[in-house]
Structures are given as C-alpha cells and as structure tokens.
Coordinates of C-alpha atoms in Angstrom, one line a residue:
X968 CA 7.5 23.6 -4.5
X969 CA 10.7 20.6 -4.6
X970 CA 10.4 18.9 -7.5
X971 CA 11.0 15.5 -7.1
X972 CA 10.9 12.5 -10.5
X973 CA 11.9 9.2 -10.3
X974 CA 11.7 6.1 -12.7
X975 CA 10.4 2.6 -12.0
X976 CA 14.5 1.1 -11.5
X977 CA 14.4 3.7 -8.3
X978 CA 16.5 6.6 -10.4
X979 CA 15.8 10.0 -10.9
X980 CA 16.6 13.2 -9.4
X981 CA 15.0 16.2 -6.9
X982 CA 15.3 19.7 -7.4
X983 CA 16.3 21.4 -4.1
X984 CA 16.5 25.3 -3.7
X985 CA 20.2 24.5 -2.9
X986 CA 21.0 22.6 -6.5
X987 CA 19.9 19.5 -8.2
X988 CA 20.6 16.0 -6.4
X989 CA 20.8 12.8 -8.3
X990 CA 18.6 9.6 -6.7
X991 CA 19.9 6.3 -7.2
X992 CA 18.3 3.2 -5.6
X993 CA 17.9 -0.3 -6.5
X994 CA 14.0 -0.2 -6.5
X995 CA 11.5 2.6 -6.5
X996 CA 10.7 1.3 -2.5
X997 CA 14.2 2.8 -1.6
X998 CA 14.1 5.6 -3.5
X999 CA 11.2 6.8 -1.8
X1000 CA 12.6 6.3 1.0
X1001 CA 15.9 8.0 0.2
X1002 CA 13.5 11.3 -0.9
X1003 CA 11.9 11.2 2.6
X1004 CA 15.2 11.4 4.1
X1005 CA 16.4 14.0 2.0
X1006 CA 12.7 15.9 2.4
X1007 CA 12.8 15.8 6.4
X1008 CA 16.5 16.7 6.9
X1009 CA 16.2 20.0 4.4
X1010 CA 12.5 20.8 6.5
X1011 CA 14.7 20.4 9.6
X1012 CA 17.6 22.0 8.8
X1013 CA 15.8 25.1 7.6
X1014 CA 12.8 25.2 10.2
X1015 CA 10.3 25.5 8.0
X1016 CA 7.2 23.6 6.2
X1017 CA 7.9 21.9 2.6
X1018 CA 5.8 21.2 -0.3
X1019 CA 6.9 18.8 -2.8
X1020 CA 5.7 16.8 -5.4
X1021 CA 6.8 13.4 -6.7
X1022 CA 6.4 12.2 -9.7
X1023 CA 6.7 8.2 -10.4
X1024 CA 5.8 6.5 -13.6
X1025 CA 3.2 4.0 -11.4
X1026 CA 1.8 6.4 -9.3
X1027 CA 1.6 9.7 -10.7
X1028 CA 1.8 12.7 -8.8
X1029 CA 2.0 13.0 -5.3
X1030 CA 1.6 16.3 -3.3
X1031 CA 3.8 16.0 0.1
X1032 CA 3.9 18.5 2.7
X1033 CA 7.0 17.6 5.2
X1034 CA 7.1 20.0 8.3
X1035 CA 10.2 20.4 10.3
X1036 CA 9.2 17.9 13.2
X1037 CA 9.3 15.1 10.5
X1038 CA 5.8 14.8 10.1
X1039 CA 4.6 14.2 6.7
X1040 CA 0.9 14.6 5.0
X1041 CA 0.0 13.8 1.5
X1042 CA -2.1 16.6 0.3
X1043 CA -4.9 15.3 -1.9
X1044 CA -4.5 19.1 -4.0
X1045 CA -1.5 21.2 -4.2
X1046 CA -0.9 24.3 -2.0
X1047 CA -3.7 27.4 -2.2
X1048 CA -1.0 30.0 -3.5
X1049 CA -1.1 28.3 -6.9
X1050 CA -4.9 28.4 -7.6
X1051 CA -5.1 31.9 -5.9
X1052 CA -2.4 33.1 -8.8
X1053 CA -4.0 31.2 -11.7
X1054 CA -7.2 33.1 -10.6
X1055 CA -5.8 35.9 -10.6
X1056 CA -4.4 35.9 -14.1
X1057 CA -7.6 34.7 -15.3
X1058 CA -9.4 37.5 -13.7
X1059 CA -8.4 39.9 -16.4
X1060 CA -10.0 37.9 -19.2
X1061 CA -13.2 38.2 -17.7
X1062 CA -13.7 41.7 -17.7
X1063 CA -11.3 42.5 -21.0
X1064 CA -12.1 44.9 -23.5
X1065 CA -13.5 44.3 -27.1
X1066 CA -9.9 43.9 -28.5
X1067 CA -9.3 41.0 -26.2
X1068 CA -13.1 39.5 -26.3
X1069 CA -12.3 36.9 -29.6
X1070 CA -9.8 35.6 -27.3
X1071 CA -11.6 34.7 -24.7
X1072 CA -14.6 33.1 -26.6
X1073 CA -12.0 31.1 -29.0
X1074 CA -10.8 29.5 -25.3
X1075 CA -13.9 28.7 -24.2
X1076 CA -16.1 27.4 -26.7
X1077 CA -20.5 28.5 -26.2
X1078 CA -22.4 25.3 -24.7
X1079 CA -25.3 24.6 -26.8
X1080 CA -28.4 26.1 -26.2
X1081 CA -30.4 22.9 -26.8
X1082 CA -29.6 19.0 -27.2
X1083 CA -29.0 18.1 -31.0
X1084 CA -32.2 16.5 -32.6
X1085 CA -30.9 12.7 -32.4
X1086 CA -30.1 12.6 -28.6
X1087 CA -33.7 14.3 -28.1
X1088 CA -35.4 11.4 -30.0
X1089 CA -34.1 8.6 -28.6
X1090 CA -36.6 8.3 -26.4
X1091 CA -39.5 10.2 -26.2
X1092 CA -40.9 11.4 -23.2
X1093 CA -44.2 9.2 -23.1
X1094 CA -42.7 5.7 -23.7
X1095 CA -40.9 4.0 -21.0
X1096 CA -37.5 3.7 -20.5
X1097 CA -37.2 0.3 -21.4
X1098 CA -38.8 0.0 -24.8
X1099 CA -36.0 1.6 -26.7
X1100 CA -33.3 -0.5 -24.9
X1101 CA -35.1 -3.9 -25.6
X1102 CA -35.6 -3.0 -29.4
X1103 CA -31.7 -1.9 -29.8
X1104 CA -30.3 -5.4 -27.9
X1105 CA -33.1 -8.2 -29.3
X1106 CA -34.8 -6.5 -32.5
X1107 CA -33.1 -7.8 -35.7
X1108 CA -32.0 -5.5 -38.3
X1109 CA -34.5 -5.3 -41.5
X1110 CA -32.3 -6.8 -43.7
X1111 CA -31.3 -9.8 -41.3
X1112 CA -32.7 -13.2 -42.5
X1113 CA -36.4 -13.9 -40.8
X1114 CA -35.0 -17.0 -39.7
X1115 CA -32.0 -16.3 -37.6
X1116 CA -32.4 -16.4 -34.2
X1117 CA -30.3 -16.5 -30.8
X1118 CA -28.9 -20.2 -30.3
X1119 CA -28.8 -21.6 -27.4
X1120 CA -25.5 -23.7 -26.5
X1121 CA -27.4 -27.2 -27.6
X1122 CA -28.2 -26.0 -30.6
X1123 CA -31.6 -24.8 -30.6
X1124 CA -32.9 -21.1 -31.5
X1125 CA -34.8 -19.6 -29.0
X1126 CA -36.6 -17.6 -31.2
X1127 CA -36.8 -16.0 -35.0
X1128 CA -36.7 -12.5 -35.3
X1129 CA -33.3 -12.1 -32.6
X1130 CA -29.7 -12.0 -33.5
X1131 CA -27.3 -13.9 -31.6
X1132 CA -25.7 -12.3 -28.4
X1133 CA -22.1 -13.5 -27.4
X1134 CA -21.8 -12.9 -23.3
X1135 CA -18.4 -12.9 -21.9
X1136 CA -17.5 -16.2 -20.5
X1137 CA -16.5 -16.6 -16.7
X1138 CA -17.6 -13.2 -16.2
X1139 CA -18.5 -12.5 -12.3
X1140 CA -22.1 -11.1 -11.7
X1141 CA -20.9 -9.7 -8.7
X1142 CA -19.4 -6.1 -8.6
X1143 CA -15.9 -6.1 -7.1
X1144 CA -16.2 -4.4 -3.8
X1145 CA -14.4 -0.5 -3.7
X1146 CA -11.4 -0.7 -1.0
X1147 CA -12.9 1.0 2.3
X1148 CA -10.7 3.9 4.0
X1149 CA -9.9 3.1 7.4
X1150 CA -7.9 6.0 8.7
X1151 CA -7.6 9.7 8.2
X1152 CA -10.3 12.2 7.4
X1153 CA -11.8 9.5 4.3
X1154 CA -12.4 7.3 7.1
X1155 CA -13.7 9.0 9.2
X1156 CA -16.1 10.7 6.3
X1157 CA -16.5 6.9 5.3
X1158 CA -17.8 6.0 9.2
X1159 CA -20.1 9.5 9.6
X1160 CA -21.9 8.5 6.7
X1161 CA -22.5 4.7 7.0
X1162 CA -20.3 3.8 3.9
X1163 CA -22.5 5.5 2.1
X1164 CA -19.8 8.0 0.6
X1165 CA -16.6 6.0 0.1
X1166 CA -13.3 8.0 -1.8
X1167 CA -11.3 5.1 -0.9
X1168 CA -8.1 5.1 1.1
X1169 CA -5.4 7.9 0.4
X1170 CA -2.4 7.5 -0.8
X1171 CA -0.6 7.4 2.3
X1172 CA -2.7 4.7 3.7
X1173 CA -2.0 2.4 1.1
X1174 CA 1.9 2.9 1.2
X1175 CA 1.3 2.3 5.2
X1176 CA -0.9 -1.1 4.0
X1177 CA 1.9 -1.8 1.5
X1178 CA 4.8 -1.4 4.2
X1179 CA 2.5 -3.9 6.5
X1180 CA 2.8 -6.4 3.6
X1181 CA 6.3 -6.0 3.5
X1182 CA 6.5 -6.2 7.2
X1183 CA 5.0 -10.0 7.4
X1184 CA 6.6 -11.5 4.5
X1185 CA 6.9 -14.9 5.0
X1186 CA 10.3 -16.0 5.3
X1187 CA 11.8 -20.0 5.5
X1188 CA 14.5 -20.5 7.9
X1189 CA 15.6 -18.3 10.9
X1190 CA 16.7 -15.0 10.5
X1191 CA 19.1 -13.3 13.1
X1192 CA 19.1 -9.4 13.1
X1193 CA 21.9 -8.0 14.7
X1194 CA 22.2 -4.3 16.3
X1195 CA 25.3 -2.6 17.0
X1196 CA 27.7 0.8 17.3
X1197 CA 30.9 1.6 18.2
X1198 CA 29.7 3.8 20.7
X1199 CA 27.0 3.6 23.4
X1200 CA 24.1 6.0 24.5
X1201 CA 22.7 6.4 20.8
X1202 CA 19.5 5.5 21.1
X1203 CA 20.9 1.6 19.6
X1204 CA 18.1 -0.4 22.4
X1205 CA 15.5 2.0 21.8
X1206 CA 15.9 1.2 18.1
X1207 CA 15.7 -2.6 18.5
X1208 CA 12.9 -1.9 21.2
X1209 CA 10.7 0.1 18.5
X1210 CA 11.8 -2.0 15.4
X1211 CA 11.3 -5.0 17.7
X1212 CA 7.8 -4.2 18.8
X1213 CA 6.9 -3.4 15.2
X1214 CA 8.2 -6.4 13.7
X1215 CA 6.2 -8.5 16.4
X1216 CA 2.9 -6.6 16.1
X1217 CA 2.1 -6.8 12.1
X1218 CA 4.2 -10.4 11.4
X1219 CA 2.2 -13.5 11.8
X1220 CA 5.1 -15.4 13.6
X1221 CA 7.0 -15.0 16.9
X1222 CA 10.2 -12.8 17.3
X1223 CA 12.6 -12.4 20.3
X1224 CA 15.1 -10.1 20.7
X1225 CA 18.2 -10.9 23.2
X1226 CA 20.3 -8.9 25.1
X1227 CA 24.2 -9.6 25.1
X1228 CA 25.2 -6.2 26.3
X1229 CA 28.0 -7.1 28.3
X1230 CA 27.7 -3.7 29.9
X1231 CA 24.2 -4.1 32.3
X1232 CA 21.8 -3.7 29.0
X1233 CA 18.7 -2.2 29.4
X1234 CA 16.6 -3.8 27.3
X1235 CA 14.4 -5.3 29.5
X1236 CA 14.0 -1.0 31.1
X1237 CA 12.8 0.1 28.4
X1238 CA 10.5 -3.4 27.0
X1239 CA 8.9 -3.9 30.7
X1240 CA 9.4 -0.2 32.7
X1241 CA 12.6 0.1 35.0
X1242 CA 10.4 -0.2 38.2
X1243 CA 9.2 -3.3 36.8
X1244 CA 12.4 -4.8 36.3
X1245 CA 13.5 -4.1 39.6
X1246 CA 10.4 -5.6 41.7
X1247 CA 10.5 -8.6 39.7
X1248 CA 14.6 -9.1 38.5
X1249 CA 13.5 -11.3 35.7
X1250 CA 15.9 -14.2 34.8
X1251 CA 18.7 -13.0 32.1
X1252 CA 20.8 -14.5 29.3
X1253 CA 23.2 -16.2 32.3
X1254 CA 20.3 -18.0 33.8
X1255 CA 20.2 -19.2 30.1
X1256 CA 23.1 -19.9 29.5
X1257 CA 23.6 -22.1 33.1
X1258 CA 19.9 -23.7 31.8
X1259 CA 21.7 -25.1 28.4
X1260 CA 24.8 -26.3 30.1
X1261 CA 22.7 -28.5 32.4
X1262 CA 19.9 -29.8 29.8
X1263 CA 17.0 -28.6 31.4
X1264 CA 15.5 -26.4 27.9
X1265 CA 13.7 -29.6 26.2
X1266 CA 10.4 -27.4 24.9
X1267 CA 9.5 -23.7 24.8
X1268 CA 7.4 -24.5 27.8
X1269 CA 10.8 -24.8 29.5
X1270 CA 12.7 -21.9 27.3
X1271 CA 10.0 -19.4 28.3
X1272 CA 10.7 -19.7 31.8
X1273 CA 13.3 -17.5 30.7
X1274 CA 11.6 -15.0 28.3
X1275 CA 9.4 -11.9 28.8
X1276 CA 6.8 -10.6 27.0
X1277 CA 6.2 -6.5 25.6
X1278 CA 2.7 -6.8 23.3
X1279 CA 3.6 -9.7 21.0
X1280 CA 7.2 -9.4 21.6
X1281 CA 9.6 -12.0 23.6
X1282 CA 12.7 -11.2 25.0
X1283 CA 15.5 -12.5 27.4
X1284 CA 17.2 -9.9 29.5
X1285 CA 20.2 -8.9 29.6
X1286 CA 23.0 -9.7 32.3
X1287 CA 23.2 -6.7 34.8
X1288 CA 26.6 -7.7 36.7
X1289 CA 29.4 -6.3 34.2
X1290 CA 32.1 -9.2 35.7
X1291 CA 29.2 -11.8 34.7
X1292 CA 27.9 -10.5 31.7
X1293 CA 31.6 -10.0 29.9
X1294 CA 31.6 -14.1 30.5
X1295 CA 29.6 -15.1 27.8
X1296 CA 31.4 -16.2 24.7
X1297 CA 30.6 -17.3 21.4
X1298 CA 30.0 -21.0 21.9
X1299 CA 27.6 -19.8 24.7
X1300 CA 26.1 -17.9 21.9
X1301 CA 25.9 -20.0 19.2
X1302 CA 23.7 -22.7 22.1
X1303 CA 21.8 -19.8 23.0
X1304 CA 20.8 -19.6 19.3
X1305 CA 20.7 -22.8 18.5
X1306 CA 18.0 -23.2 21.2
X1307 CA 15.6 -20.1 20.3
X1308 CA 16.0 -21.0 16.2
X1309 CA 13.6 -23.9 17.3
X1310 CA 11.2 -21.4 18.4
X1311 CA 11.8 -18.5 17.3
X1312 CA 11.9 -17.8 13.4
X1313 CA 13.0 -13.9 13.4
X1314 CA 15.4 -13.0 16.5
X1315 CA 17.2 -9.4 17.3
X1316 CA 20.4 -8.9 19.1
X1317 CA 20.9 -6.2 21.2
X1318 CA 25.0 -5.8 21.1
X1319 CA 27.3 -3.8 22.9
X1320 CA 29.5 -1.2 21.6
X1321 CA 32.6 -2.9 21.4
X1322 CA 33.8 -5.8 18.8
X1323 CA 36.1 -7.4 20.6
X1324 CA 34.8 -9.1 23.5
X1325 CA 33.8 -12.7 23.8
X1326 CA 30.6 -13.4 22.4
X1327 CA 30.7 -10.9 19.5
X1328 CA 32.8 -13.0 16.9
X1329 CA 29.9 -15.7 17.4
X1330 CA 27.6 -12.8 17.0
X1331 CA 28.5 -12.1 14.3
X1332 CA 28.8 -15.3 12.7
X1333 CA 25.4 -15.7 12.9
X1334 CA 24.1 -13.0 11.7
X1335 CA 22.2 -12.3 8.8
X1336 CA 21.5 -9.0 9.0
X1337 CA 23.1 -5.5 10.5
X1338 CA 21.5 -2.8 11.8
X1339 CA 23.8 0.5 13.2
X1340 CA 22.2 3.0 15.8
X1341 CA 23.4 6.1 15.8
X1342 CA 22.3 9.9 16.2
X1343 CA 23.0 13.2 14.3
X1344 CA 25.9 14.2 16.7
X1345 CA 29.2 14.1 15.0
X1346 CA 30.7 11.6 17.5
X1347 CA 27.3 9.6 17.0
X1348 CA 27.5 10.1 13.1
X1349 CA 31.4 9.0 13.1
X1350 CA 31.2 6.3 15.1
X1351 CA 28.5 4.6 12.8
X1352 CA 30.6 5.8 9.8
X1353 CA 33.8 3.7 11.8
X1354 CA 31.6 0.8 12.5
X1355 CA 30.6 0.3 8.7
X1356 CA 34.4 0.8 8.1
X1357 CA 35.5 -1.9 10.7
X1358 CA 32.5 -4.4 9.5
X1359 CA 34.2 -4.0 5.6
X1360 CA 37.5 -4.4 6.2
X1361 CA 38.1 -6.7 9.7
X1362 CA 39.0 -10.5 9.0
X1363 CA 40.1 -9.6 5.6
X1364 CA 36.8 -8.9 4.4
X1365 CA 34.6 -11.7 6.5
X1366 CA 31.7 -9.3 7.3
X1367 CA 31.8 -6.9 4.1
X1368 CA 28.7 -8.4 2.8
X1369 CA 26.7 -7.5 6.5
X1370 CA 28.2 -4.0 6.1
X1371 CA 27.0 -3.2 2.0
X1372 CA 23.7 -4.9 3.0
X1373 CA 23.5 -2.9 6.7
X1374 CA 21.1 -0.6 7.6
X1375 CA 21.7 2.8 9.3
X1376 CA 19.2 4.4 11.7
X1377 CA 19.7 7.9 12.3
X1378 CA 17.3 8.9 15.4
X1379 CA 16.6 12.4 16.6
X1380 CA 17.5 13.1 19.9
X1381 CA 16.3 16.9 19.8
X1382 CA 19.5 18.4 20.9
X1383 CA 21.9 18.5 17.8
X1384 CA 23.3 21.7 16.8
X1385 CA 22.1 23.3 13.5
X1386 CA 25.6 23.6 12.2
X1387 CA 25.8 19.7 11.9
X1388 CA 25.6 18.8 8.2
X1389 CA 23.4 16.1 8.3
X1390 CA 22.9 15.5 4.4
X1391 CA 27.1 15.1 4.3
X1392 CA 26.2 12.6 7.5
X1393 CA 23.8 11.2 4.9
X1394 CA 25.4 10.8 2.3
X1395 CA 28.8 9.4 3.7
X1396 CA 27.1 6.7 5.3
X1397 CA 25.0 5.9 2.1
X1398 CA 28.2 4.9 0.6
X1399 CA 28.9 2.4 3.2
X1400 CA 25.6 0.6 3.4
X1401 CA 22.3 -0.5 1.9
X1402 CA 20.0 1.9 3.3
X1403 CA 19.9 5.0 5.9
X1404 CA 16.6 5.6 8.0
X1405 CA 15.8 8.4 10.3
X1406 CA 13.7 8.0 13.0
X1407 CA 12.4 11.9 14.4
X1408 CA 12.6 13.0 17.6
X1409 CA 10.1 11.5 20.2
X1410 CA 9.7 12.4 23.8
X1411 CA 8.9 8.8 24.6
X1412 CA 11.8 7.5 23.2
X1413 CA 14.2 10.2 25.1
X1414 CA 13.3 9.5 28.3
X1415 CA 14.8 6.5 28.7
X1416 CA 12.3 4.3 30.4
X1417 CA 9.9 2.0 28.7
X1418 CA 8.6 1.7 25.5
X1419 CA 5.4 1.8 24.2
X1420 CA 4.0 1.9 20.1
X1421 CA 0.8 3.2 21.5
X1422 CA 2.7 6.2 23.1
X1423 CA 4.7 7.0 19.9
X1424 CA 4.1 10.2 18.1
X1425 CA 2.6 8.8 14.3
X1426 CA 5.6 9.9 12.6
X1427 CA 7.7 7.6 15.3
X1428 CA 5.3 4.5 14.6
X1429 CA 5.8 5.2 10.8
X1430 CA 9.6 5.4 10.8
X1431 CA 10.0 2.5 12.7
X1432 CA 7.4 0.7 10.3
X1433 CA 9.6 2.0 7.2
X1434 CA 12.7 0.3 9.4
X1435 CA 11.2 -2.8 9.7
X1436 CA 9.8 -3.5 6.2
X1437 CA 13.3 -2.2 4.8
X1438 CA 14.6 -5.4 7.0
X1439 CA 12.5 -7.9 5.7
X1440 CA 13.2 -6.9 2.4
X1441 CA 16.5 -8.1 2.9
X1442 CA 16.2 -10.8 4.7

C-alpha cells in the first residue's frame, strides 16, 4: 500500500516502493492532482494494479486503486489481504490456552447479562410510550414554585404547574434533504430500491461534482486559451477538441475554438468527421477574415454563417491551402478576435507548431492562457520542454508569465517504449509551468477522425474534465 499525506496548503509527501517524494502545490486541488499523475505513471510503468491511500486533513482517508490503463476507483474499504491477516492473528486468541485466557477477557470486556435497574424502569411495559416523555418535558419539578408557568411571548402563562421551554429561534421544521448518488453502484442501489436506501454519493462522485463546479465558474470578460507545441502530430487538436467539448458541455456560456494552423488544421476532422468536412467544405478562418475586411459581420446571426457546431461547441475551421493559410497575420487576428469577444466569452486557439509565422505574435498577445500538447515520446517530451523554454525567455521575457502559469498535457498514445522515464518527463516540465496533466491512452482519440465525449473511455472524459477545471482556475 503507497502511502500518500498531504496538508490543507497542497504539501506533503508519498511513500513510493522506489523512495520518498516530496509534494508541493499551491492548493490541496493541485496536489491531488500532482498524486494522480505520479500514481498512474508508477501503475504504468510497472504494469501492475496500485493501492494507495491518501490522507488529507479535510477529507480523511481515501483508499485508491490505480490500474495500469489509468483507470482509477476509490475503494470504499481497503484491500482483502489486510483483514484476511488481522484475522489470522486474532485466530489464535480464540482458541488459546488457560495462560493466555486473562488476556483475552481483559481485551474484550463480558456484555451484561441484563439491562441495569434504571434503564428497565423508565418505562414500564404497560404504560404508553408517551406518558413518561410528557412528564420529563412539561411536569415541574417539586420544589419549583406552583405558580410558574410557560410564558407565552405577550406575556401571559399558559398554564401553572409548567416550566418555561426556550425553542431555538429560526430553526427549519424541515429536515435537510440527504444528497442522492447518481452514478456508480450507490446509484444504482439508490434507483433498485426507490430511494429507499440512500449511502449518499462516493467520494469520487463528489470530486467529479466539485471539478463540474470548477468547470462553469463564472468568469467577467473574455478569456482566450491558447494551444501550442514546437512540434506537430502530438495529439495538440485532439487536446483542444476534448478540452473544448468539455468546457462547452458543463459551462453555462458559449465557447469557440478557432483554428489558425497555417499547416491545413484538422480541427474541423476531428469536431465534425473527415467525410463530413469533405461533402460539405465548411467556410474557414479566410472566408472570415475576407468577411471582416468587407463589413458584412454586424451580429452573430451573420458571424455564425461562418461557425460550426460539435454538441454545444462552436468553431471556425481552419484554412486547408498551406499558401493561403500562412497569409493570415496578426492584425487579421486581433479582428478576428475582436469580432468573436462579442459573442463569445471563453475562445481556444488551435496553433501551429511553429512561433514564427505571421499571426502568432498577435496570438500571442492575446492570450491569457497556454496550454502545451505533447506525448511521452522523448522528441514529444523535449519539444514541450523547448517550448516552455522559448515562451520564458523570447522578447526578453514578454510571455514568461503565460509559460509559469501554462499547462502541460501529456497524452498517451499507447506506443511509448518502457525505457522512457516519464516521472524525469514529469518532473522537468513541472519546473517550467503551473500544472502537468496526463490524459491515458484512448482508441478514440488515436484514430485520428472525429471526436466524440460519449465515445471516450471514463478515464478519457475524467482527464479531460481535470484539464478543463485546472483552466478555469486560472483564468
């Protein structure tokens, strides 16, 4: 069993069968999220089930078991082995000899044979239930005064003979209804029996309800995410697809994401379906773009002639003719933005992997957050390490506050070599940004066609949840 503690300020440490590793986070949120990390990499890395148990000041203990897939369950008791040995050692005691026979009686103390007088004459079996009750809360004591009595707020007694009652004021005469399970085997016991046996959500429900809070924070102004890497083919749209999706399904208000790959994006392949896109070419950022130049986007009536729609999410395509696309600049950017921050409170930009053309300097001047795809490859893993690099130290330190307050998602593309250290891959990129988010490997996702949450594996859905509420956090 790993051993994990932390404190409410997000410190604390977890005991690993390869040495002791320090946590340190700036709330107890990330440092959760940092043991995750650490607790799916080591499952992965050594191809085997984990049990671990954290232990927070708030919430207690919590039994985790992480498999090597990434999928992890919150066991509502620890593992079997631990009973089956305590048994086991008790087993003895039962059947000990005399020598060993005060022992056991000293640790378990006889249970009375029969109730003590007192709690067997409280109320006797042939007077009702109530009698005894209504003499303990109205019948003065005998040496109260014969004329005392409860008073009524005006004044007057209600009667001799009582003593006076204080209720609690504002007290609710309604009991507080018990929060209802709505997932997992609790809900489903909850369902089978009509509500009649409720055990409330688990604990993994709530953190899921608590990272849906999280999710639809209300923000005031316009917020631009901003997804990028040095390097292409690294799952970076499928990340803004899945975060994108997830952002639009649990926040109350409208988000867009935008492609400005100058190299034929595919975000619209994997929002809409790649047959899709091709029987119906939707209209892309140039049509846009040649739209804004000639004043003909008054409304959103007349900007969504040149959006899509995936579930709740909007987007604008992406420019397929790489002599087109490479075009744009950042004035065309910043007009593109302008126009969508009228409509649009929370919008994603899908970039491509280089810095240097055109439309990235505006990019990047309008961004308020950062978000680097990348993969557990060492290419993939240097590449995102260069990319934090270049964002703290290009234009004399213009975007270092976007790189310490970036986010790094690792996703899992099934085909990395065990010899790649991933918690060094961790740990250097910690050092370089805010937070670091793996996202395990999904079938859907790896195929490289469209997008769906609903065809997500659970632990997919969940990451990408965890992704998105580590976001608004920030923003």
């Amino acid at each position: 069993m790993i051993a994990i503690e932390l404190d409410t300020e997000g410190n604390g440490h977890i005991q690993l069968p390869t040495g002791t590793r320090r946590i340190t986070a700036d709330s107890l949120s990330e440092a959760r999220s940092q043991v995750i990390t650490i607790l799916t990499n080591h499952a992965q890395t050594n191809g085997r089930i984990l049990n671990a148990s954290v232990t927070t000041a708030t919430e207690g203990t919590v039994i985790l078991e992480v498999q090597p897939n990434g999928t992890i369950n919150e066991l509502d008791a620890p593992p079997q082995e631990e009973p089956i040995m305590h048994r086991a050692e008790e087993a003895p005691a039962t059947h000990s000899n005399v020598d060993t026979a005060p022992q056991t009686v000293a640790a378990t103390p006889p249970r009375p044979s029969a109730p003590p007088p007192q709690a067997a004459s409280v109320m006797p079996s042939h007077e009702p239930a109530e009698e005894p009750l209504q003499e303990t809360v109205f019948q003065a004591p005998a040496a109260h005064s014969p004329s005392s009595g409860l008073i009524l707020g005006d004044g007057s007694p209600v009667g001799t003979g009582a003593r006076a009652v204080e209720a609690p004021i504002g007290r609710s005469f309604v009991k507080e209804a018990k929060d209802v399970p709505a997932e997992g085997f609790r809900g489903v016991v909850y369902k089978a029996t009509g509500g009649l046996l409720n055990t409330g959500p688990s604990r993994r429900e709530i953190h899921r309800r608590e990272l849906h809070g999280r999710v639809a924070k209300p923000i005031s102004g316009t917020r631009n995410i901003v997804y990028m890497c040095l390097k292409g083919g690294i799952s970076k749209t499928s990340t803004t697809s899945g975060v994108g999706l997830t952002l639009a399904e649990y926040r109350p208000d409208s988000v867009l994401a935008i492609d400005t790959n100058p190299d034929a994006g595919d975000l619209a392949d994997r929002l809409l379906g790649h047959d899709q896109v091709e029987s119906t070419s939707p209209r892309t950022i140039t049509d846009l773009v040649s739209a804004l130049d000639a004043n003909q986007i008054d409304n959103l009536t007349d900007l969504n002639r040149y959006t899509q729609t995936s579930g709740r999410l909007h987007f604008i395509a992406g420019e397929q003719d790489p002599d087109v696309s490479e075009s744009l600049t950042a004035d065309q950017y910043h007009a593109v933005r302008d126009t969508v921050d009228r409509f649009y409170p929370i919008t994603l930009t899908d970039c491509g992997t280089g810095v240097t053309h055109p439309a990235m300097k505006g990019i990047l001047e309008r961004a308020d957050q950062i978000v680097v795809a990348s993969g557990w490859a060492v290419t993939g893993a240097k590449r995102a390490q260069r990319t934090l690099t270049w964002l703290h130290e290009a234009h004399d330190g213009a975007y270092k506050s976007l790189a310490e307050n970036a986010i790094v998602v690792l996703t899992d593309t099934g085909a990395t070599s065990k010899d790649v250290d991933r918690d060094a891959i961790i740990e250097t990129l910690q050092h370089l940004c805010r937070d670091v988010h793996i996202v395990p490997f999904d079938a859907e996702i790896g195929k490289g066609d469209l997008i769906s949450l609903d065809e997500l594996r659970p632990a997919t859905r969940q990451a990408f949840l965890e992704i998105g509420a580590s976001i608004v956090d920030a923003l």
